[in-house]
Amino acid sequence: MSRIAARFAELKKQGRGALIPFLEAYDPDPATSMALLRGLPGAGADLIEIGVPFTDPMADGPIIQLASQRALKAGATMAGVLAMVRDFRTEDTTTPIILMGYLNPILSYGAERFVTDAQASGVDGLIVVDMPPEEAEVLAPTALAAGLDIIRLVAPTTDDERLPLVLKASSGFVYYVALAGITGTRSADPEALRKAIPRVRQHTDLPIAIGFGIRTPEQAGEASRIADGAVVGSALVDTLHKSLDEQGRARPDSVRLVLDQVRGLAEAVRSGG
Amino acid sequence: MNKPVTPPVRPNTFKSGPDSAGRFGGFGGRYVAETLMPLILEVEAAYAAAKKDPGFDKEWRRLLKDYVGRPSPLWLAERLTEHCASLAPRRGDGAKIYFKREDLNHTGAHKINAVLGQILLARRMGKKRVIAETGAGQHGVATATACALFGLPCTVFMGATDVERQKPNVFRMKLLGAEVVPVTSGAATLKDAMNEALRHWVSNVDDTYYCIGTVAGPHPYPVMVRDFQSVIGEEVRWQLAEFEGEGRLPDVLSAAIGGGSNALGLFYPFLDDPSVEIYGVEAGGHGVDTPEHAASLTGGRPGVLHGNRTYLLQDEHGQILEGHSISAGLDYPGIGPEHSWLHEMGRVKYENATDKEALDAFQLCTKLEGIIPALEPAHALAHVLRLAPTLPADKIIVMCMSGRGDKDIFTVADHLGVSI
């Protein structure tokens, strides 16, 4: 069983959903980013999403755009991101790691080489934002053969006709985009989610996580109960951003502030409402 | 029907693309987030239906004639022709140079051709507002114009850097009633404006039509914009016959390329005429051997950006680089996917012209023809000026004068050290 499947199965037994924090790799520097990654499981992360920096993140709002810019300025590369995961795996062999990013840096690295290295580094799944099922040939077959899950976004705009196509191409879990929009700009509407998630469930047995527009512990708790997990990204990245000094450098309490916020989110996800 | 001027049998055609997945060979496609995918498919279906509706074509052509002023003239540039003949290494040489005068269109460039088609499409789709990206501001002005004509709210995304260097066009758009949103992300130029327009579209999926300005972006935009712009080449075909006699085709076509819409509009109707040599001219900036240029085919490699796979300026890690050109309309780090394919097939040759060559051509054209070209076609002209003296006098070059240069006089003055 893959780490992702094992983790969702375990959480199901516990009767709760997953907290999936997102942080951009190398933001604001490799050492701080690594310290955050190491601290996440202890703070209550059930799975971890790591953003792979790209110059043109077209599905992301200003908070994650800025994080990508900080990360690239700090020297982020695909090889560097994979090295972080490898480091993380020396201490943690159970928390699933999902890389989230855009296709071009993967193609530039070489799709096959990327799959080989990602698998060897301990990556469990991939979210490639600008790779819909129609364009997945270049990466998905190789990734799946290597045991890497291809986690797909399902959006409010994904209609019933298209839904089976998207879900058929998904593995690991399904990432439900709570609102038609970009990351970190609006809040998800729980009523809409209560209607949307059962619609997706009809077509899949995979766990469903909700992301985009989940900021507060209350929202995370609610989303994790409506579905099987909640992804929180921009809210954490924003905290990190606000903790930096005028030159954009981490301060002594940057890591603690972000991990404390993760603890708050984890508590809400675990409290059972 | 005209007598066929091309060999009747050709083993293949360069005009069959794209396939149903929106691909020209290995280029093109629909690399967008799932949230956008249904919208792209909706545009594709709506465009397919519109193409079958004679009423749609009729209305578009009425606007082209009565509102845009088409057909745009084909102009024999006699003094430039003479100038090139005087430079010919062999006495008596020097090809004849014609300009396709897209600069005389309403709004001053070719952009309006595809904008009107798309706005008619948006209306058919019941969309209530329109967004667009713009670099130099020509596409933004064209979109704002069409939206004014049809009473549609219009929002134009423009890099903050471009807002600063293209002030006249920004004011024009505002006069036309459009909202201009300065984009500060990234390097604050055209590619960032396109990112922001895509983000805005994702966030306003129900009522908004995204009017893309070039033959790039996710399928069906590259083919749709090409189809609309092909009016340029179709007119050249019969106009040249009026000057030169029935059946006479140009020997050479030349057009400047940023995304590549005026170029493809000129080229497409001639792709299957093997006697026609076709040249696309990219922006060489400070030189393609420096980092400061926007020549995606010469200095880039294939990758994925803005919904399509195409040649891109990118670093070794796949991060997108900023294009540089004196022309704000050419400094895009990508190129339309069909151009990438035509490049790999060898059907179109892609050259480049530097900032300086374009500036020289700009001034020469102004003095000899009384036509102030936009800096974009000044790049094509620089290529024509290199080529014409080397060809015999019975050869014919048609260059797309894609826009007028009024918008560029401040930039040019600046480069010439003149303060106005």
XYZ file of C-alpha atoms in Angstrom:
693
model
C 0.000 0.000 0.000
C 1.281 3.462 -0.878
C 2.038 5.931 1.891
C -0.916 8.046 0.762
C -3.393 5.156 0.824
C -2.011 3.942 4.154
C -2.362 7.372 5.723
C -5.960 7.885 4.585
C -6.860 4.342 5.728
C -5.358 5.018 9.136
C -7.255 8.321 9.464
C -10.471 6.638 8.468
C -9.966 4.242 11.359
C -9.482 7.206 13.653
C -12.668 8.686 12.244
C -11.243 11.981 11.115
C -10.031 13.767 8.023
C -6.526 14.807 7.077
C -4.771 18.111 7.545
C -2.629 18.812 4.497
C -0.493 21.911 4.834
C 1.136 23.442 1.785
C 4.411 25.328 1.817
C 6.580 26.523 -1.029
C 9.983 24.839 -1.124
C 12.949 27.183 -0.485
C 10.690 29.917 0.879
C 12.301 32.115 2.068
C 15.570 30.149 2.119
C 16.538 26.456 1.994
C 17.382 26.105 5.707
C 14.153 27.684 6.992
C 12.138 25.746 4.449
C 13.784 22.479 5.586
C 13.161 23.297 9.239
C 9.482 23.900 8.457
C 9.210 20.654 6.517
C 10.795 18.654 9.366
C 8.496 20.316 11.890
C 5.238 19.760 10.031
C 4.443 16.150 11.063
C 5.031 16.984 14.727
C 2.729 19.985 14.410
C -0.065 17.779 13.112
C 0.347 17.543 9.344
C -1.077 14.252 8.078
C 0.158 14.716 4.523
C 2.396 17.472 3.181
C 2.195 19.410 -0.035
C 5.384 21.058 -1.216
C 5.161 23.739 -3.858
C 7.774 23.557 -6.611
C 8.599 27.161 -7.521
C 7.810 28.414 -11.023
C 8.124 31.868 -12.551
C 4.574 31.812 -13.939
C 2.202 30.167 -11.452
C -1.020 30.878 -13.317
C -3.393 29.243 -10.821
C -1.929 30.990 -7.812
C -2.865 34.216 -6.108
C -0.454 36.928 -4.978
C 0.592 35.170 -1.741
C 1.971 32.084 -3.456
C 3.258 34.095 -6.438
C 5.439 36.060 -4.034
C 6.533 32.879 -2.298
C 7.624 31.446 -5.662
C 9.632 34.568 -6.353
C 11.318 34.419 -2.946
C 12.086 30.749 -3.472
C 13.561 31.244 -6.926
C 15.643 34.101 -5.614
C 16.869 31.751 -2.883
C 18.079 29.370 -5.580
C 15.256 26.843 -5.783
C 15.648 24.161 -8.446
C 13.915 20.861 -9.028
C 17.041 19.031 -7.860
C 17.072 21.145 -4.719
C 13.415 20.422 -3.974
C 13.963 16.685 -4.410
C 16.996 16.866 -2.117
C 14.766 18.394 0.571
C 12.392 15.465 0.316
C 15.306 13.026 0.511
C 16.508 14.749 3.693
C 13.038 14.646 5.169
C 12.759 10.925 4.454
C 15.832 10.158 6.585
C 13.691 11.010 9.610
C 10.136 10.370 8.499
C 9.137 7.364 6.430
C 5.380 7.552 6.847
C 4.120 11.080 6.148
C 3.146 11.308 2.467
C 4.793 14.057 0.441
C 3.066 15.538 -2.563
C 4.798 17.889 -4.941
C 2.576 20.573 -6.407
C 3.659 22.688 -9.325
C 3.585 23.366 -13.025
C 4.618 21.228 -15.944
C 7.470 23.205 -17.486
C 10.091 22.712 -14.741
C 9.304 18.973 -14.863
C 9.677 18.796 -18.647
C 12.850 20.810 -18.419
C 14.259 18.377 -15.833
C 13.178 15.543 -18.119
C 9.912 13.736 -17.362
C 11.459 10.282 -16.966
C 14.436 11.452 -14.996
C 12.069 13.437 -12.794
C 9.900 10.397 -12.067
C 12.936 8.267 -11.247
C 14.464 10.883 -8.965
C 11.176 11.865 -7.318
C 10.409 8.244 -6.524
C 13.904 7.618 -5.212
C 13.711 10.751 -3.057
C 10.540 9.601 -1.343
C 7.901 11.650 -3.146
C 4.477 9.981 -3.082
C 2.288 12.019 -5.375
C 2.208 14.830 -7.895
C -0.189 17.665 -8.533
C 0.650 19.253 -11.857
C -1.690 22.188 -12.130
C -1.477 22.774 -15.873
C -1.600 19.127 -16.903
C -5.248 18.148 -17.455
C -5.991 14.480 -18.293
C -5.929 15.396 -21.998
C -2.264 16.373 -21.762
C -1.058 13.809 -19.227
C 0.571 11.358 -21.642
C 3.933 13.059 -21.218
C 4.161 12.243 -17.500
C 1.307 10.228 -16.023
C 2.017 6.727 -17.394
C 5.652 6.830 -16.281
C 4.744 8.302 -12.907
C 2.021 5.759 -12.201
C 4.296 2.881 -13.240
C 6.839 4.135 -10.707
C 4.209 4.221 -7.972
C 3.772 7.983 -7.904
C 0.158 9.054 -7.590
C -1.257 11.638 -9.986
C -3.561 13.741 -7.867
C -6.025 15.672 -9.962
C -7.862 18.860 -9.350
C -11.625 18.771 -9.666
C -13.196 22.209 -9.894
C -16.714 23.584 -9.467
C -16.596 24.088 -13.245
C -15.916 20.392 -13.867
C -19.346 19.259 -15.073
C -20.890 15.800 -14.774
C -19.852 14.917 -18.278
C -16.210 15.679 -17.591
C -16.030 14.437 -14.003
C -15.579 10.709 -14.802
C -12.770 11.503 -17.236
C -10.900 13.509 -14.612
C -11.486 10.980 -11.846
C -10.466 8.051 -14.006
C -7.135 9.780 -14.472
C -6.714 10.354 -10.711
C -4.963 8.299 -8.078
C -4.002 8.751 -4.429
C -6.727 11.215 -3.619
C -8.838 13.831 -5.339
C -8.141 17.512 -4.771
C -11.420 19.397 -4.853
C -10.901 23.067 -5.682
C -13.396 24.764 -3.380
C -13.933 27.793 -5.528
C -13.566 28.814 -9.128
C -10.589 31.061 -8.668
C -6.963 31.222 -7.708
C -5.297 30.287 -4.425
C -5.624 32.402 -1.342
C -8.040 35.060 -2.510
C -11.521 34.113 -1.298
C -13.107 31.871 1.302
C -14.724 28.571 0.472
C -18.479 28.334 0.955
C -19.325 25.339 3.172
C -22.856 25.077 1.782
C -21.552 24.743 -1.767
C -19.042 22.140 -0.551
C -21.746 20.066 1.142
C -23.424 19.785 -2.241
C -20.284 19.404 -4.323
C -18.464 16.652 -2.435
C -21.268 14.046 -2.686
C -21.411 14.768 -6.426
C -17.731 13.831 -6.702
C -18.149 10.841 -4.363
C -20.675 9.281 -6.722
C -17.898 8.801 -9.226
C -14.930 7.753 -7.086
C -13.787 5.714 -4.106
C -10.693 7.825 -3.683
C -10.399 10.097 -0.634
C -11.257 13.727 -1.362
C -9.371 16.695 0.031
C -10.627 20.248 -0.242
C -8.308 23.128 -1.015
C -8.312 26.780 -2.202
C -10.001 29.192 0.190
C -9.411 27.212 3.431
C -7.708 29.597 5.839
C -8.928 29.261 9.415
C -9.008 26.313 11.859
C -12.825 26.407 11.679
C -12.794 26.187 7.887
C -10.177 23.421 7.947
C -12.144 21.441 10.522
C -15.342 21.817 8.562
C -13.759 20.919 5.217
C -12.040 17.878 6.721
C -15.430 16.648 7.901
C -17.303 17.403 4.684
C -14.603 15.582 2.725
C -11.580 13.493 3.813
C -9.049 16.230 4.174
C -8.338 19.936 4.069
C -5.451 21.658 2.324
C -4.237 24.927 3.817
C -1.647 26.801 1.816
C -1.870 30.562 1.354
C -2.782 31.192 5.007
C 0.461 29.508 6.134
C 2.581 31.070 3.418
C 1.146 34.444 4.385
C 2.123 33.932 8.010
C 5.624 33.045 6.909
C 5.744 36.116 4.671
C 4.614 38.426 7.446
C 7.216 36.993 9.802
C 10.110 37.990 7.534
C 12.272 41.043 8.130
C 12.472 44.037 5.806
C 14.997 42.258 3.600
C 12.737 39.241 3.281
C 14.866 37.090 5.596
C 13.473 34.673 8.144
C 13.462 35.845 11.736
C 14.173 33.589 14.723
C 10.465 33.006 15.326
C 9.410 32.436 11.663
C 9.397 28.645 11.880
C 7.601 28.628 15.224
C 4.859 30.999 14.035
C 4.024 28.820 11.041
C 4.145 25.553 12.985
C 1.961 27.039 15.741
C -0.606 27.879 13.101
C -0.417 24.307 11.802
C -1.021 23.078 15.382
C -4.136 25.225 15.579
C -5.414 23.819 12.293
C -4.594 20.245 13.347
C -6.472 20.692 16.588
C -9.586 21.802 14.713
C -9.311 18.873 12.312
C -8.895 16.426 15.207
C -11.530 17.877 17.508
C -14.370 16.235 15.626
C -16.397 19.450 15.441
C -12.553 29.547 -60.152
C -9.030 30.753 -60.706
C -6.601 28.665 -62.637
C -4.575 26.646 -60.148
C -1.232 28.311 -59.663
C 0.318 25.605 -57.573
C 1.150 22.084 -58.641
C -2.162 20.220 -58.424
C -0.807 17.334 -56.423
C 1.092 17.803 -53.214
C 2.040 14.893 -51.020
C 0.977 16.735 -47.897
C -0.396 20.025 -46.747
C 0.759 22.557 -44.210
C -2.808 23.687 -43.686
C -4.405 20.688 -42.009
C -3.578 21.592 -38.408
C -4.477 21.597 -35.681
C -5.774 18.112 -34.858
C -8.727 17.616 -32.531
C -6.471 18.001 -29.505
C -5.360 21.375 -30.765
C -1.926 20.185 -31.805
C 0.294 21.248 -34.651
C 2.692 18.311 -34.655
C 4.074 18.281 -31.131
C 3.031 21.857 -30.381
C -0.093 23.530 -29.059
C -2.551 21.645 -26.871
C -4.519 22.690 -23.810
C -2.250 22.914 -20.790
C -4.584 24.670 -18.405
C -5.812 24.111 -14.859
C -8.926 21.997 -14.513
C -10.970 25.067 -13.532
C -10.343 26.544 -16.989
C -10.674 23.353 -18.987
C -14.472 23.423 -19.283
C -14.301 27.068 -20.427
C -11.769 26.318 -23.096
C -13.955 23.484 -24.339
C -16.949 25.828 -24.344
C -15.080 28.386 -26.472
C -14.023 25.608 -28.824
C -17.582 24.338 -29.281
C -18.946 27.853 -29.725
C -16.312 28.680 -32.317
C -16.979 25.462 -34.237
C -20.692 26.318 -34.336
C -20.043 29.940 -35.352
C -17.787 28.842 -38.209
C -20.654 26.834 -39.660
C -23.044 29.766 -39.432
C -22.952 31.936 -42.584
C -24.585 34.736 -40.599
C -21.560 34.902 -38.291
C -19.133 35.270 -41.178
C -21.369 37.833 -42.868
C -21.578 40.013 -39.775
C -17.812 39.786 -39.211
C -17.088 40.737 -42.827
C -19.541 43.629 -42.647
C -17.638 44.992 -39.654
C -14.304 44.476 -41.414
C -15.511 46.454 -44.406
C -17.540 49.261 -42.881
C -15.921 49.636 -39.474
C -12.291 48.573 -39.964
C -12.014 49.804 -43.548
C -10.996 46.549 -45.205
C -9.650 45.519 -47.560
C -6.489 47.216 -46.385
C -4.478 48.488 -49.366
C -1.530 46.705 -50.890
C 1.073 49.394 -51.480
C 3.976 49.183 -53.887
C 6.806 50.842 -51.968
C 8.579 52.275 -54.986
C 11.124 54.466 -53.272
C 12.176 51.679 -50.893
C 12.368 49.351 -53.889
C 14.642 51.853 -55.638
C 16.682 52.258 -52.477
C 17.266 48.502 -52.274
C 18.091 48.333 -55.991
C 20.742 51.002 -55.449
C 22.318 48.770 -52.796
C 22.184 45.598 -54.895
C 25.605 43.945 -55.241
C 24.691 43.016 -58.817
C 23.595 45.845 -61.076
C 19.940 45.579 -62.016
C 18.953 43.492 -58.994
C 16.575 44.508 -56.236
C 13.206 42.885 -55.581
C 9.954 44.783 -55.711
C 8.601 45.551 -52.231
C 4.920 45.690 -51.386
C 3.410 46.574 -48.014
C 0.164 45.080 -46.814
C -1.212 48.126 -45.044
C -2.705 46.746 -41.817
C -1.569 50.018 -40.265
C -4.472 51.705 -42.043
C -7.059 49.618 -40.215
C -9.268 51.313 -37.667
C -7.270 51.296 -34.392
C -4.036 51.235 -36.353
C -3.057 47.589 -36.471
C -4.081 44.095 -37.541
C -5.327 43.221 -34.039
C -8.862 44.452 -34.719
C -9.471 41.658 -37.292
C -9.400 38.894 -34.706
C -10.868 41.007 -31.924
C -14.087 41.645 -33.848
C -14.408 37.944 -34.595
C -13.925 37.086 -30.944
C -16.302 39.750 -29.654
C -19.000 38.462 -31.997
C -18.280 35.021 -30.589
C -18.498 36.308 -27.015
C -21.910 37.777 -27.818
C -23.089 34.489 -29.302
C -21.947 32.763 -26.117
C -23.962 35.203 -24.031
C -20.910 36.526 -22.210
C -21.452 39.817 -20.426
C -17.928 41.144 -20.132
C -14.597 40.857 -21.871
C -11.025 40.706 -20.632
C -7.799 40.944 -22.602
C -4.049 41.121 -22.078
C -1.904 43.626 -23.878
C 1.773 44.413 -24.306
C 2.238 47.488 -26.473
C -1.423 48.272 -26.017
C -2.550 47.617 -29.606
C -4.594 44.556 -28.731
C -5.938 46.332 -25.651
C -7.017 49.306 -27.739
C -8.617 47.035 -30.346
C -10.497 45.104 -27.664
C -11.594 48.262 -25.859
C -12.789 49.622 -29.205
C -14.870 46.586 -30.080
C -16.295 46.523 -26.557
C -17.275 50.181 -26.871
C -18.986 49.376 -30.143
C -21.004 46.574 -28.586
C -21.510 48.109 -25.173
C -19.598 45.399 -23.310
C -17.605 46.141 -20.145
C -13.925 45.574 -20.847
C -10.964 44.994 -18.552
C -7.452 45.046 -19.984
C -4.493 43.569 -18.101
C -1.219 45.292 -18.851
C 2.178 44.918 -17.242
C 2.947 47.909 -15.027
C 6.192 48.418 -16.947
C 4.239 48.592 -20.204
C 1.632 50.915 -18.678
C 4.507 53.270 -18.019
C 6.095 53.056 -21.482
C 2.849 53.042 -23.514
C 0.960 55.891 -21.888
C -0.880 57.081 -25.025
C -2.468 53.669 -25.522
C -3.390 53.422 -21.843
C -5.224 56.717 -22.104
C -6.869 55.597 -25.346
C -8.223 52.476 -23.668
C -9.562 54.503 -20.776
C -11.261 56.935 -23.161
C -12.892 53.947 -24.819
C -14.353 53.028 -21.464
C -12.070 50.117 -20.597
C -10.611 49.483 -17.191
C -6.821 49.082 -17.399
C -5.340 46.922 -14.650
C -1.578 47.372 -14.187
C 0.013 43.999 -13.417
C 2.911 44.156 -10.998
C 3.718 40.451 -10.657
C 6.855 38.979 -12.233
C 8.594 41.460 -14.527
C 5.324 43.340 -15.070
C 5.268 42.886 -18.865
C 3.188 40.981 -21.418
C 3.644 37.442 -20.079
C 2.632 38.577 -16.611
C -0.377 40.379 -18.062
C -1.401 37.098 -19.679
C -0.956 35.206 -16.385
C -3.133 37.760 -14.662
C -5.816 37.636 -17.357
C -5.921 33.836 -17.024
C -6.196 34.162 -13.228
C -8.988 36.671 -13.586
C -10.794 34.416 -16.040
C -10.593 31.459 -13.621
C -12.112 33.681 -10.957
C -14.951 34.952 -13.185
C -15.866 31.908 -15.173
C -19.572 32.468 -15.605
C -19.902 35.760 -17.419
C -16.479 36.536 -18.869
C -14.931 36.032 -22.299
C -11.136 36.123 -22.580
C -10.137 37.777 -25.855
C -6.553 36.634 -26.565
C -4.520 38.866 -28.846
C -2.312 36.406 -30.632
C -2.022 32.890 -32.071
C -0.953 31.517 -28.687
C -2.666 30.270 -25.541
C -4.658 27.060 -25.161
C -6.546 25.523 -28.067
C -8.749 26.851 -29.747
C -7.178 30.312 -29.512
C -4.205 29.700 -31.826
C -6.392 28.354 -34.628
C -9.210 30.819 -34.055
C -6.984 33.892 -34.143
C -5.177 32.487 -37.175
C -8.452 31.951 -39.007
C -9.552 35.523 -38.394
C -6.176 37.004 -39.297
C -5.955 34.953 -42.496
C -8.032 37.694 -44.083
C -4.671 39.463 -44.478
C -3.125 36.832 -46.731
C -6.371 36.131 -48.567
C -6.560 39.774 -49.607
C -2.903 39.838 -50.624
C -3.579 36.954 -52.985
C -6.119 38.799 -55.122
C -4.646 42.254 -54.621
C -1.256 41.221 -55.945
C -2.935 39.647 -58.961
C -4.503 43.043 -59.708
C -1.067 44.669 -59.749
C 0.938 41.922 -61.350
C -1.481 39.885 -63.373
C -3.686 36.877 -62.795
C -2.049 34.069 -60.934
C 1.059 35.983 -59.890
C 2.046 34.935 -56.391
C 4.527 36.727 -54.193
C 8.005 35.208 -54.187
C 8.682 36.218 -50.611
C 6.522 36.979 -47.600
C 7.918 38.665 -44.522
C 6.314 39.578 -41.216
C 7.376 40.378 -37.680
C 6.679 37.900 -34.895
C 5.959 38.362 -31.232
C 3.205 35.811 -30.645
C 2.881 35.723 -34.407
C -0.686 36.632 -35.376
C -0.074 39.113 -38.194
C 2.585 36.784 -39.580
C 0.373 33.723 -39.571
C -2.471 35.777 -41.031
C -0.257 36.685 -43.972
C 1.427 33.277 -44.299
C -1.395 30.816 -43.843
C -3.124 31.223 -47.222
C 0.261 30.664 -48.939
C 1.601 27.723 -46.933
C 0.794 25.238 -49.676
C 2.273 27.357 -52.467
C 5.818 25.991 -52.572
C 7.151 28.799 -54.763
C 6.456 31.297 -51.983
C 9.375 31.702 -49.592
C 8.177 32.698 -46.166
C 10.112 34.537 -43.474
C 9.097 35.288 -39.908
C 11.212 37.919 -38.190
C 11.711 37.689 -34.445
C 12.921 40.480 -32.197
C 16.693 40.241 -31.896
C 16.858 42.900 -29.150
C 20.497 43.655 -28.446
C 21.464 40.578 -30.464
C 20.517 36.897 -30.236
C 23.988 36.119 -28.880
C 23.195 38.300 -25.834
C 20.620 37.498 -23.123
C 18.616 40.539 -24.221
C 16.331 39.421 -27.029
C 12.895 37.930 -27.658
C 13.718 35.377 -30.356
C 11.979 32.264 -28.989
C 12.749 30.063 -31.991
C 16.358 31.148 -32.374
C 17.236 31.283 -28.696
C 14.629 29.147 -26.957
C 13.542 25.528 -26.680
C 10.167 23.795 -26.414
C 8.257 24.002 -23.162
C 4.812 24.668 -21.736
C 3.467 28.117 -20.873
C 0.098 29.858 -21.103
C -1.747 26.732 -22.109
C 0.361 25.547 -25.014
C 3.550 23.687 -25.793
C 5.805 25.829 -27.917
C 9.286 27.307 -28.153
C 10.002 29.427 -25.090
C 12.778 31.535 -23.694
C 13.654 29.665 -20.514
C 16.632 28.913 -18.314
C 18.166 25.468 -17.785
C 15.638 24.788 -14.991
C 12.564 25.545 -17.072
C 11.970 28.937 -15.491
C 10.635 31.421 -18.024
C 12.903 34.285 -19.020
C 11.838 37.770 -19.908
C 12.020 38.692 -23.549
C 13.650 41.955 -24.465
C 12.837 44.128 -27.441
C 12.620 47.806 -28.226
C 9.112 46.918 -29.325
C 6.718 46.243 -26.451
C 4.622 44.138 -28.822
C 7.401 41.648 -29.483
C 8.920 41.061 -26.061
C 6.977 37.899 -25.358
C 9.047 34.849 -24.320
C 6.921 32.453 -26.381
C 5.561 32.152 -29.903
C 2.386 30.687 -31.361
C 2.564 26.866 -31.523
C 1.856 26.744 -35.252
C 5.003 28.794 -35.832
C 6.992 26.288 -33.771
C 5.673 23.549 -36.013
C 6.302 25.452 -39.249
C 9.812 26.109 -37.963
C 10.479 22.431 -37.330
C 8.924 21.477 -40.682
C 11.180 24.019 -42.358
C 8.239 25.570 -44.209
C 8.831 29.010 -42.740
C 12.297 30.420 -42.125
C 12.688 32.391 -38.942
C 15.174 35.213 -38.841
C 15.620 38.109 -36.507
C 16.335 41.815 -36.513
C 17.942 43.770 -33.683
C 16.601 46.866 -31.950
C 19.050 48.955 -33.922
C 18.155 47.444 -37.293
C 14.489 48.029 -36.533
C 15.150 51.650 -35.572
C 17.087 52.213 -38.795
C 14.313 50.637 -40.867
C 11.728 52.714 -38.972
C 13.480 55.930 -39.969
C 14.176 54.899 -43.542
C 10.555 53.921 -44.157
C 9.333 57.181 -42.674
C 11.605 59.257 -44.884
C 11.260 57.302 -48.127
C 7.625 56.232 -48.063
C 5.990 58.757 -45.770
C 4.781 55.857 -43.645
C 5.621 55.748 -39.954
C 5.675 52.039 -39.190
C 5.147 50.555 -35.753
C 8.370 49.193 -34.284
C 6.987 45.663 -34.700
C 6.814 45.678 -38.547
C 10.013 47.741 -38.587
C 11.666 44.415 -37.661
C 10.178 42.760 -40.745
C 11.261 45.728 -42.807
C 14.821 45.390 -41.538
C 14.789 41.841 -42.873
C 13.308 42.957 -46.178
C 16.021 45.592 -46.510
C 18.649 42.871 -46.075
C 16.984 40.525 -48.527
C 15.662 42.722 -51.359
C 19.053 43.869 -52.713
C 20.141 40.237 -53.110
C 17.155 39.233 -55.279
C 16.563 39.821 -58.998
C 14.328 42.726 -59.978
C 11.497 40.458 -61.113
C 11.032 39.026 -57.623
C 8.202 40.278 -55.450
C 8.298 40.671 -51.677
C 5.150 41.294 -49.677
C 5.697 42.522 -46.137
C 3.001 42.910 -43.530
C 2.927 46.494 -42.286
C 1.098 45.261 -39.224
C 0.656 48.567 -37.415
C 1.315 52.274 -37.453
C 4.072 53.873 -35.450
C 2.332 56.799 -33.781
C 2.432 54.921 -30.486
C 6.202 54.464 -30.818
C 7.423 57.983 -31.502
C 8.248 58.538 -27.830
C 10.307 55.353 -27.654
C 12.073 56.219 -30.882
C 12.759 59.777 -29.774
C 14.192 58.399 -26.573
C 16.549 56.080 -28.444
C 17.610 58.849 -30.783
C 18.374 61.077 -27.825
C 15.628 63.563 -28.720
C 13.368 64.964 -26.038
C 9.826 65.826 -27.113
